[in-house]
Coordinates of C-alpha atoms in Angstrom, one line a residue:
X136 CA 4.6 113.6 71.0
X137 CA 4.0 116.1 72.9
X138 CA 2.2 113.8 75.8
X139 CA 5.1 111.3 75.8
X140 CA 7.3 114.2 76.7
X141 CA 8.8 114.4 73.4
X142 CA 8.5 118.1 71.8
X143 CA 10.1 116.4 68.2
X144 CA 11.9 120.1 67.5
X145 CA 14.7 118.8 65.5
X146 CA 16.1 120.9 62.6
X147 CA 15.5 118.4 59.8
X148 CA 13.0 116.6 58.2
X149 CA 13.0 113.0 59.8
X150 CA 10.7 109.8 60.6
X151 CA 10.1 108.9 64.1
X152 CA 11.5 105.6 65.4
X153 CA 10.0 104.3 68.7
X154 CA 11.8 101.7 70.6
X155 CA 8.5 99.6 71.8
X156 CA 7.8 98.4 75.6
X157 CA 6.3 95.4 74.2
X158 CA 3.6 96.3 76.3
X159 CA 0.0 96.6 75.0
X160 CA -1.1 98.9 77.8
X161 CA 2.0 101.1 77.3
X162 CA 3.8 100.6 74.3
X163 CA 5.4 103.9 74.1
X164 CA 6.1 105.0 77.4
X165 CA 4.7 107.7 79.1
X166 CA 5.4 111.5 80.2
X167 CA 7.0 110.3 83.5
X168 CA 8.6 107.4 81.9
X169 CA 10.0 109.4 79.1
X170 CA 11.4 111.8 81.8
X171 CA 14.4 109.5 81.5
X172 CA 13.0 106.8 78.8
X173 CA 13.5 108.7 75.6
X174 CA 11.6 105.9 73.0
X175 CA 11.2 108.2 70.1
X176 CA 13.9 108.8 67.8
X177 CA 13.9 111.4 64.6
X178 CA 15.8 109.3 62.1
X179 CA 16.7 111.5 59.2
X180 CA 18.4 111.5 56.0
X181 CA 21.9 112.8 57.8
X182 CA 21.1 113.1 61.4
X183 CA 20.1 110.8 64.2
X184 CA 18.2 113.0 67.2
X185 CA 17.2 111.6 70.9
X186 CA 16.1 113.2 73.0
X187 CA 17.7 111.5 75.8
X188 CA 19.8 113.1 78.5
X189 CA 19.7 117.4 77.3
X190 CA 19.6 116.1 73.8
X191 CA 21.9 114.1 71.7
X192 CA 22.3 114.2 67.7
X193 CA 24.6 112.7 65.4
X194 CA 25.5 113.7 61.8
X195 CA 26.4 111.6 58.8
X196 CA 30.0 113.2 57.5
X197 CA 32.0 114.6 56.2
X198 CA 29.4 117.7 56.3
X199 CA 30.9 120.1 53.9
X200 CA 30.0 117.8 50.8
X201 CA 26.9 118.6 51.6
X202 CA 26.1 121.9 52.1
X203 CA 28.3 123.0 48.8
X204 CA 25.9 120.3 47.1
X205 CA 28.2 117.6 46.1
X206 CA 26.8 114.8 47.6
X207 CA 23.4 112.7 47.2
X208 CA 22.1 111.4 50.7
X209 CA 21.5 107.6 50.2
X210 CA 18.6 105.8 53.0
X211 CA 17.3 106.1 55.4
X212 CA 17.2 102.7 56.7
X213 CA 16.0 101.2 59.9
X214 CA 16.7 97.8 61.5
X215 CA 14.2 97.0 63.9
X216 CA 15.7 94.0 65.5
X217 CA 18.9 95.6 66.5
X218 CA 17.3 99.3 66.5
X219 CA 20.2 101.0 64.5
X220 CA 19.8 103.3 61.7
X221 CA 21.7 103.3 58.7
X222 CA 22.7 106.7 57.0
X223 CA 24.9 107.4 53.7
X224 CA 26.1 109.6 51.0
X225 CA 27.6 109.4 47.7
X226 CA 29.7 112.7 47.0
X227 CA 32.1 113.8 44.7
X228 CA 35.7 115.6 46.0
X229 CA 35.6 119.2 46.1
X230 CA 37.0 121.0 42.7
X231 CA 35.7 118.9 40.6
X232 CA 32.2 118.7 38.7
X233 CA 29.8 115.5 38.8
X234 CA 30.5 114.1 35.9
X235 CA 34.6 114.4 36.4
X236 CA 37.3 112.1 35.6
X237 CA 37.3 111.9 39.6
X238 CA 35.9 109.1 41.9
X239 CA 32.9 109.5 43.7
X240 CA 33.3 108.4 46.9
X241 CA 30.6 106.6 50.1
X242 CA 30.4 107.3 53.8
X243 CA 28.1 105.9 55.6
X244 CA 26.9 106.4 60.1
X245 CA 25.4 103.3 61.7
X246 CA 23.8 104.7 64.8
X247 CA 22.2 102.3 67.3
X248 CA 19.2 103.7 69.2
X249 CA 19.9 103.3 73.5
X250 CA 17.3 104.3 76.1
X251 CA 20.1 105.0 78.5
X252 CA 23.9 107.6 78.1
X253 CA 24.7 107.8 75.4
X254 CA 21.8 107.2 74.0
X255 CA 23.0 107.2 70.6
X256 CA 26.3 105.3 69.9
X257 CA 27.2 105.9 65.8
X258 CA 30.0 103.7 64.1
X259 CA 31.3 105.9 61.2
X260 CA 32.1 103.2 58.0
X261 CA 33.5 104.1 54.3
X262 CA 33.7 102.5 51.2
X263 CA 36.2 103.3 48.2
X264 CA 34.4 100.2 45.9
X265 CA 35.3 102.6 42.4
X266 CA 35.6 99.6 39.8
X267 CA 39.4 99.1 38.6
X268 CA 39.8 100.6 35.3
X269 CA 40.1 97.8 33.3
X270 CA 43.6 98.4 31.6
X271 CA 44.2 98.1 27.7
X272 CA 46.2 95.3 27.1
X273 CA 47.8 94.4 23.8
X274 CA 45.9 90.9 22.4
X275 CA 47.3 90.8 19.2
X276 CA 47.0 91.4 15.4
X277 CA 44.6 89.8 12.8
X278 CA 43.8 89.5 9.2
X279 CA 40.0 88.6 7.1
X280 CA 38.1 89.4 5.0
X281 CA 34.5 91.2 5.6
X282 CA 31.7 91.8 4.0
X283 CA 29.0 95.0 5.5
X284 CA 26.0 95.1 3.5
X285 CA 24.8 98.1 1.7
X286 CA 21.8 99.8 0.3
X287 CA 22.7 102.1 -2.8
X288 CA 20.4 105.3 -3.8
X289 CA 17.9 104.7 -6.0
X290 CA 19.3 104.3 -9.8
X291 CA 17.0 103.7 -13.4
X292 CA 16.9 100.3 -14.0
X293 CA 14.4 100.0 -16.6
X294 CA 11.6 102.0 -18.6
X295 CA 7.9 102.5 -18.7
X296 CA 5.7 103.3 -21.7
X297 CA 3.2 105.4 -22.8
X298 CA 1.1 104.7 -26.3
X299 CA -0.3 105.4 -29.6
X300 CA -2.5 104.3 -32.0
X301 CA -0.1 103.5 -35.3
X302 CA -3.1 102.3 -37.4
X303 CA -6.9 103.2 -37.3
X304 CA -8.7 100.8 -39.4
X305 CA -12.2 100.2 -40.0
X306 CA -14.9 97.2 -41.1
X307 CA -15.4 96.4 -43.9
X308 CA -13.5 95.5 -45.7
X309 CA -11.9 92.0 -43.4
X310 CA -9.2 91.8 -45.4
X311 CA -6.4 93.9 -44.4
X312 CA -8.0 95.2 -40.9
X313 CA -5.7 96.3 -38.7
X314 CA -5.1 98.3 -35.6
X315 CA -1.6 98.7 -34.1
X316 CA -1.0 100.2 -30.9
X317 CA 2.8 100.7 -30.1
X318 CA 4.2 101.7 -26.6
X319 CA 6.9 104.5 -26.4
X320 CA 9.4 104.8 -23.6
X321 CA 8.3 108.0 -21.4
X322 CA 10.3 107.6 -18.0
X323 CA 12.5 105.5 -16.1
X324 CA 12.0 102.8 -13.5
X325 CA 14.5 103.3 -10.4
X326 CA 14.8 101.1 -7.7
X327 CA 17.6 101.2 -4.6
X328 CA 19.8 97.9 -5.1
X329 CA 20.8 96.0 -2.4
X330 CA 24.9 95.8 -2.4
X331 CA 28.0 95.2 0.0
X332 CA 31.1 96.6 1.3
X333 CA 33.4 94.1 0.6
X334 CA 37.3 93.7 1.4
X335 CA 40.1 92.6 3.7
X336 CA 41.2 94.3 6.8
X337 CA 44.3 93.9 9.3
X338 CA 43.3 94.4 12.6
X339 CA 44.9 95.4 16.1
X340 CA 43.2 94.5 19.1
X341 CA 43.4 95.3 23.1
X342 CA 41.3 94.7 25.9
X343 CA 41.2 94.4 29.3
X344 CA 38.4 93.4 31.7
X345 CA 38.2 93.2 35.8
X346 CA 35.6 91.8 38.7
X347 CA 36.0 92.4 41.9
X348 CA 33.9 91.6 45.1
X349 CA 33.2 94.9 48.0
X350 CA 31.7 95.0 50.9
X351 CA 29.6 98.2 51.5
X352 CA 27.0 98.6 54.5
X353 CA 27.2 95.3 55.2
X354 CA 26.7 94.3 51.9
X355 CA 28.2 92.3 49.4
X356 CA 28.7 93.8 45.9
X357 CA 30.0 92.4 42.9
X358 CA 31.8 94.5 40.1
X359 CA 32.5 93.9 36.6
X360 CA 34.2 95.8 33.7
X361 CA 35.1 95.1 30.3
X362 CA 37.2 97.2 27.9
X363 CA 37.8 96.4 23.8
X364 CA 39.3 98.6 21.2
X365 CA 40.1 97.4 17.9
X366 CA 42.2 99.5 15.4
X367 CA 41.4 98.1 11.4
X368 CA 43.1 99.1 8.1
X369 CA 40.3 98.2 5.5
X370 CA 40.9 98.0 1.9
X371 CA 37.5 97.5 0.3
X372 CA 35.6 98.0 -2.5
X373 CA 31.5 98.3 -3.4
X374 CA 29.3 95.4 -4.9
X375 CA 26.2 95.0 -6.5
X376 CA 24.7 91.7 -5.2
X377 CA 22.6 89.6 -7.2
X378 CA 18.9 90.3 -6.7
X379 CA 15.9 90.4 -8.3
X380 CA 14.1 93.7 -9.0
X381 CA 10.1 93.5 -9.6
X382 CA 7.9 95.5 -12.3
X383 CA 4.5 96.2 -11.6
X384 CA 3.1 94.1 -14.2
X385 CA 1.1 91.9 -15.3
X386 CA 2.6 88.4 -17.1
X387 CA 2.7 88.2 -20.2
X388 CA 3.0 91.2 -23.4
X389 CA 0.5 89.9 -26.2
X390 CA 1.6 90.6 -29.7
X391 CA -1.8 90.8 -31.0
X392 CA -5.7 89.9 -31.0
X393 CA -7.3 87.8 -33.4
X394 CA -10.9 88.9 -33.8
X395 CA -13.4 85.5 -34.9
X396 CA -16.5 86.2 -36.6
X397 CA -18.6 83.3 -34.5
X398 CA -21.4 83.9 -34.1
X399 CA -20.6 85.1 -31.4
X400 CA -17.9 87.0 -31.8
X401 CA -14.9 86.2 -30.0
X402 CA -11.2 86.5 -29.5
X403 CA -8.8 83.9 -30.5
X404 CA -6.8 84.3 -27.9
X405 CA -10.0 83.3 -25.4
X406 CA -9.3 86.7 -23.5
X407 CA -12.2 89.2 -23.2
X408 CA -12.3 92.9 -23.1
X409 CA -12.6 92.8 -19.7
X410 CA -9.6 90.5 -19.1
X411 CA -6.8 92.8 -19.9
X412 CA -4.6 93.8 -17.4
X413 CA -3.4 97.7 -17.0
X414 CA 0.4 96.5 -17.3
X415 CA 2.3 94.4 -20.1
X416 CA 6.1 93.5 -20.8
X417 CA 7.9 92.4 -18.3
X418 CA 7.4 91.2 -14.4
X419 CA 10.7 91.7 -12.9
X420 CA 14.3 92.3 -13.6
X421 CA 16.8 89.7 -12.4
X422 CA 20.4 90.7 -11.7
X423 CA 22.6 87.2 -12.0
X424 CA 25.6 87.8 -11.0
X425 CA 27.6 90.3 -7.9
X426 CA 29.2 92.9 -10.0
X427 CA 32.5 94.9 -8.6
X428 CA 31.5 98.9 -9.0
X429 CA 34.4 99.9 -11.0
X430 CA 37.1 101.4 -9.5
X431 CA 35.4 101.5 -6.1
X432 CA 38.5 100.2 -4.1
X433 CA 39.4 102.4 -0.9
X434 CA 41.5 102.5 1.9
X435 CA 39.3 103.4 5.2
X436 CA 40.7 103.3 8.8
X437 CA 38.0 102.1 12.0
X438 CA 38.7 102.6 15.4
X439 CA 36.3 100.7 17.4
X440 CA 35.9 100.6 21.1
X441 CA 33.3 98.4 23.3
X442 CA 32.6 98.7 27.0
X443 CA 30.4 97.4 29.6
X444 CA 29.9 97.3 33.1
X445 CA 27.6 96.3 36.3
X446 CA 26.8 96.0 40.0
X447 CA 24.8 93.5 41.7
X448 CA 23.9 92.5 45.1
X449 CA 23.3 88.9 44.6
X450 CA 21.3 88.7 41.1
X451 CA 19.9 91.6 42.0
X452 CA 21.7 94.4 39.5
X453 CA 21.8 97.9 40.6
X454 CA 23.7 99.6 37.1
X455 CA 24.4 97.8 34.1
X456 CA 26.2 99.5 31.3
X457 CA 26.8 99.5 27.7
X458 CA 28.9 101.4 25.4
X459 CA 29.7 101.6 22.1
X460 CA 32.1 104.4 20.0
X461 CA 33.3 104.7 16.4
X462 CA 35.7 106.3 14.2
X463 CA 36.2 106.2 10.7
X464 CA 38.3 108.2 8.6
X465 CA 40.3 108.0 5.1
X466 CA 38.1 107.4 1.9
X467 CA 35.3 106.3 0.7
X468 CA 33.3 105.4 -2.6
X469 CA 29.8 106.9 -2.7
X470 CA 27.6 105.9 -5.3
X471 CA 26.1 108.0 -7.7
X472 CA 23.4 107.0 -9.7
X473 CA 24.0 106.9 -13.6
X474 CA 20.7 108.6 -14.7
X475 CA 21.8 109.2 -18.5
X476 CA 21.9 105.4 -19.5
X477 CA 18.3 106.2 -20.6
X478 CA 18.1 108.8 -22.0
X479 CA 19.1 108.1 -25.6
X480 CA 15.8 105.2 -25.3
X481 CA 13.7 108.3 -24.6
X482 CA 15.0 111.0 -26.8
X483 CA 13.9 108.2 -29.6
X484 CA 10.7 106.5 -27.9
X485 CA 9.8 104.3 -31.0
X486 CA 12.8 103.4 -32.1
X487 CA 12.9 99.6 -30.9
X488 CA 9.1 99.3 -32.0
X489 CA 8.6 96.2 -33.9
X490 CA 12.1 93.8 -33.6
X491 CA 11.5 90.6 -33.4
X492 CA 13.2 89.9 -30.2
X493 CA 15.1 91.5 -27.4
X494 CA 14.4 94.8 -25.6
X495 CA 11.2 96.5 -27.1
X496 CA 9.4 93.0 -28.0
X497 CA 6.3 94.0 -25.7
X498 CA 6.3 97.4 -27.0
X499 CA 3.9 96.7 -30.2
X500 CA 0.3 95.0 -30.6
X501 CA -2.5 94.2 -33.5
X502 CA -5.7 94.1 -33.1
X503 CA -6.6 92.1 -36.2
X504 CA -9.9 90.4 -38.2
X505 CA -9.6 86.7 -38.9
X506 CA -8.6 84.9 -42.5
X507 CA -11.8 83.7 -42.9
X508 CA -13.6 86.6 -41.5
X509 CA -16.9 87.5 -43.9
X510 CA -17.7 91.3 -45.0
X511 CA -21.8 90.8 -43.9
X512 CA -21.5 91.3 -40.7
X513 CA -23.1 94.2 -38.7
X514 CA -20.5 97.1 -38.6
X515 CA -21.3 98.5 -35.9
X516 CA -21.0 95.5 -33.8
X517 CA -17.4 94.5 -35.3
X518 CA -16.0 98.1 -34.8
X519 CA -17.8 98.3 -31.3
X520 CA -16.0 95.3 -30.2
X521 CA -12.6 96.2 -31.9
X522 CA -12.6 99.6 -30.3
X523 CA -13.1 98.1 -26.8
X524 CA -10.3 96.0 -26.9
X525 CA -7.9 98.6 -28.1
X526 CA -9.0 101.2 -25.7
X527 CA -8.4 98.1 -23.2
X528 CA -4.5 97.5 -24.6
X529 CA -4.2 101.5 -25.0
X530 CA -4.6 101.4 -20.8
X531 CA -1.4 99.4 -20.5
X532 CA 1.9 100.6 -19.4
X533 CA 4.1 98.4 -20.5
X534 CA 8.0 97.4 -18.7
X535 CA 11.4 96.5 -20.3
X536 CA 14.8 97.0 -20.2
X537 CA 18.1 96.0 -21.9
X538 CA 18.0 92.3 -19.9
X539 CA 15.5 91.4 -22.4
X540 CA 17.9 91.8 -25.1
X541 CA 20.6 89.8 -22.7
X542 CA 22.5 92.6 -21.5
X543 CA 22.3 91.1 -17.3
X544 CA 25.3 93.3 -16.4
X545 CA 25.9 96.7 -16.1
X546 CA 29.1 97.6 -14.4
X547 CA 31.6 100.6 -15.9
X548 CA 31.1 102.7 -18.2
X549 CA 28.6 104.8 -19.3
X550 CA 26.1 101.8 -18.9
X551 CA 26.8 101.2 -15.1
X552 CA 24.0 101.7 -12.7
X553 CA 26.6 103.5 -11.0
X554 CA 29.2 106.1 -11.2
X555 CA 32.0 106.5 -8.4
X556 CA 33.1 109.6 -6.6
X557 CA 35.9 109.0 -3.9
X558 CA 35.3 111.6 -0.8
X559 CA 37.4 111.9 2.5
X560 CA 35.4 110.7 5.6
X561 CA 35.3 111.7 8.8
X562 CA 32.6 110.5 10.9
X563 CA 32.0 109.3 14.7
X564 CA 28.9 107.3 16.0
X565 CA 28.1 106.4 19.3
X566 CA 26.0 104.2 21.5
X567 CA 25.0 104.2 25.5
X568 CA 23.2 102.3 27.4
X569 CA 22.7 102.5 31.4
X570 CA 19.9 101.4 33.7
X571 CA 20.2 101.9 37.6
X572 CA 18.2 100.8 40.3
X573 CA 18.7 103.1 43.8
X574 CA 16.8 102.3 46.9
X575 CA 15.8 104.6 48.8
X576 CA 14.2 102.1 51.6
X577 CA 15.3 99.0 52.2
X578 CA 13.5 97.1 55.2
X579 CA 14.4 93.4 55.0
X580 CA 12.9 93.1 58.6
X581 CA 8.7 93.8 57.1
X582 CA 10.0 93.1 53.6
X583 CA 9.1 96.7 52.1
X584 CA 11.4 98.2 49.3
X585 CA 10.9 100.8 47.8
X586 CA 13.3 102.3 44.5
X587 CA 13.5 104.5 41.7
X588 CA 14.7 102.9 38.5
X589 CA 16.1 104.5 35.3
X590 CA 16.7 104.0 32.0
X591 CA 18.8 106.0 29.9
X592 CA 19.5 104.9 25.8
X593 CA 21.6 107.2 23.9
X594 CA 22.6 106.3 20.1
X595 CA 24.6 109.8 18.8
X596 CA 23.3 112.9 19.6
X597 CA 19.6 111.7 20.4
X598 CA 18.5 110.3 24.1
X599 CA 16.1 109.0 26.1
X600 CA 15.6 108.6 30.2
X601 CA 12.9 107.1 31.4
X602 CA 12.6 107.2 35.0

């Protein structure tokens, strides 16, 4: 710089910007040339300096956003073909903070780069592009029905087993041989059942949306908005939906074993020792019909608004927005989970053992000889084998519950899965969404771009920016 005549002592931080001779032997000019030539410029992100003449500069304004740090400097840019620099600022109005209910606003200073008085020659431009709100506007009212599904807590729906040996028996004699091993109830199965919030609402609804077309810098950009807010009166009520609920067992619950004398020995049933499972009873629990949670109706109000916006330069989007908000109050049904509907099977663990059918028909087993089984046979090899299999059924856990004995519903009362409790509510939830795209060099001319891109996701009082 300092050989072209140019001692670059602005006051900011700037780029240099050399008009060119377009002359490969003197492209820049020269100490005497520069005497009166001033080619290089300091282009920064407020201020234009040349050095032309005793020195000219010119300043983006207004100033004062600035230096009481309200205002975000937007460029530089540089056009080449025309040799004009582009400056601007986004700022917000004095007395208010950032994120106020007031607009920001843009001014921008296109400054053309001379070699001759004035040397610099700046157009001053601003842009008040703030979107339209869109206004609420009445749409009308509606009626329906809805139906929101629901996961309940977890709630007993069925027992397990532990066992005992009823009958301890030993060969000889074969007639009359038995060992019984029955399974009492010891703790409940729970599972969380699947349900909805079912009901009618009546519904008021306004909305509003706008698009609109600026020019800014030379630019086109296109603006849109949309605005919803629905006000409901629900009157709804909790359901159980059909749905089947899986045991961890095994199929099947064998009443007995059937020891044959052979030779071999074998079991009647063609199962070995090692072909018991470690579960019995049953393999799931099938809930047939949607059941209404007794006296579950309530009265809830939902205020609901929905919002989004953007800016584009073409199909090129610089913000896009989302929003979402929330608010219910009046009452609502929580469900509680009826955990004494059990207990009266396991203050009396044995007391279903040994009906015939229904609930507690898997909860008894024999281990018996044969008719025809003989009294010669080694002892030790009849009570070896019995004793495996038993300790082999003695393993199981066995599953049941009242379905068995056809008892598929379960809805008030003391039998219900679930109990009621009506609560006030008062509760808000939120979502936002907003991704922008700010360049902070933008050279169509040699196709270079450079920007920093965000992306900010809110859902309550949790966030996340990534940048």
């Amino acid at each position: 710089m300092p050989t072209l005549g140019i001692v670059a002592n602005q006051a900011f931080q700037a780029i240099p910007y050399v008009i060119n001779r377009n002359d490969a032997s003197d492209q820049y000019g020269n100490a005497e040339r520069n005497a009166t030539e001033k080619r290089v410029f300091a282009v920064g992100r407020s201020d234009v300096q040349s050095w032309g003449g005793s020195g000219v500069i010119e300043t983006l304004t207004p100033t004062d956003a600035r230096t009481e740090d309200r205002a975000m400097t937007i460029g530089q840019r540089v056009d080449f073909s025309t040799d004009t620099a582009w400056l601007g600022q986004l700022f917000y109005p004095s007395g208010y903070a950032w994120d106020g209910p007031g607009e920001w606003y843009f001014t921008s200073a296109q400054v053309q780069m001379l070699l001759t008085s004035t040397y610099l020659l700046k157009t001053a431009g601003n842009s008040n592009v703030a979107m339209t709100v869109p206004s609420l506007v009445y749409v009308g009212s509606t009626a329906g029905s809805h139906s929101t599904p629901q996961t309940f807590p977890a709630t007993p729906t069925g027992l397990y087993t532990t066992n005992r040996i009823e009958s301890v028996g030993s060969y000889p004699p074969a007639l009359g041989f038995r060992r019984t091993i029955q399974y009492g109830w010891a703790g409940v199965v729970t599972n969380a059942l699947a349900g909805a919030l079912k009901g009618t609402y009546t519904r008021i609804t306004y909305s509003g949306s706008v698009s609109s077309s600026e020019t800014q810098s030379g630019r086109t950009l296109d603006y849109t908005a949309s605005n919803s807010k629905d006000w409901d009166t629900r009157t709804q009520h909790s359901e159980i939906l059909a749905q089947t609920l899986p045991y961890p067992s095994n199929p099947g619950g064998e009443g007995g074993e059937i020891l044959l004398s052979g030779p071999p020995l074998s079991w009647e049933s063609g199962r070995t020792v090692g072909s018991i499972g470690s579960t019995r009873g049953k393999t799931e629990r099938v809930l047939i019909y949607d059941d209404i949670i007794f006296d579950s109706e309530v009265v809830t109000y939902y205020e609901t608004q929905n919002g989004s916006f953007s800016v584009k330069i073409g199909s090129d989007s610089l913000v896009e927005g989302v929003y979402y908000l929330e608010n219910v109050s009046g009452d609502q049904a929580v469900m509680v989970p009826n955990t004494d509907y059990y207990l009266s099977f396991l203050a009396d663990p044995y007391g279903l053992i040994g009906v015939g059918s229904g609930m507690g028909i898997y909860s008894q087993t024999h281990i018996t000889l044969s008719a025809t089984f003989p009294n010669d046979i080694d002892p030790g090899t009849v009570n070896a084998e019995v004793d495996a299999m038993v300790a082999a059924y003695q393993g199981q856990i066995c599953y049941d519950d009242e379905s068995t004995s056809g008892y598929y519903e379960r809805p008030e009362g003391y039998s219900a899965f679930y109990w009621r409790e009506k609560v006030p509510v008062s509760s808000s939830s939120s979502s936002l969404s907003w991704s922008t795209k700010d360049y902070i060099l933008y050279d169509e001319t040699n196709g270079v771009y450079i920007s920093v891109e965000s992306s900010f996701v809110g859902v309550d009082t949790s966030a996340t920016l990534d940048v």
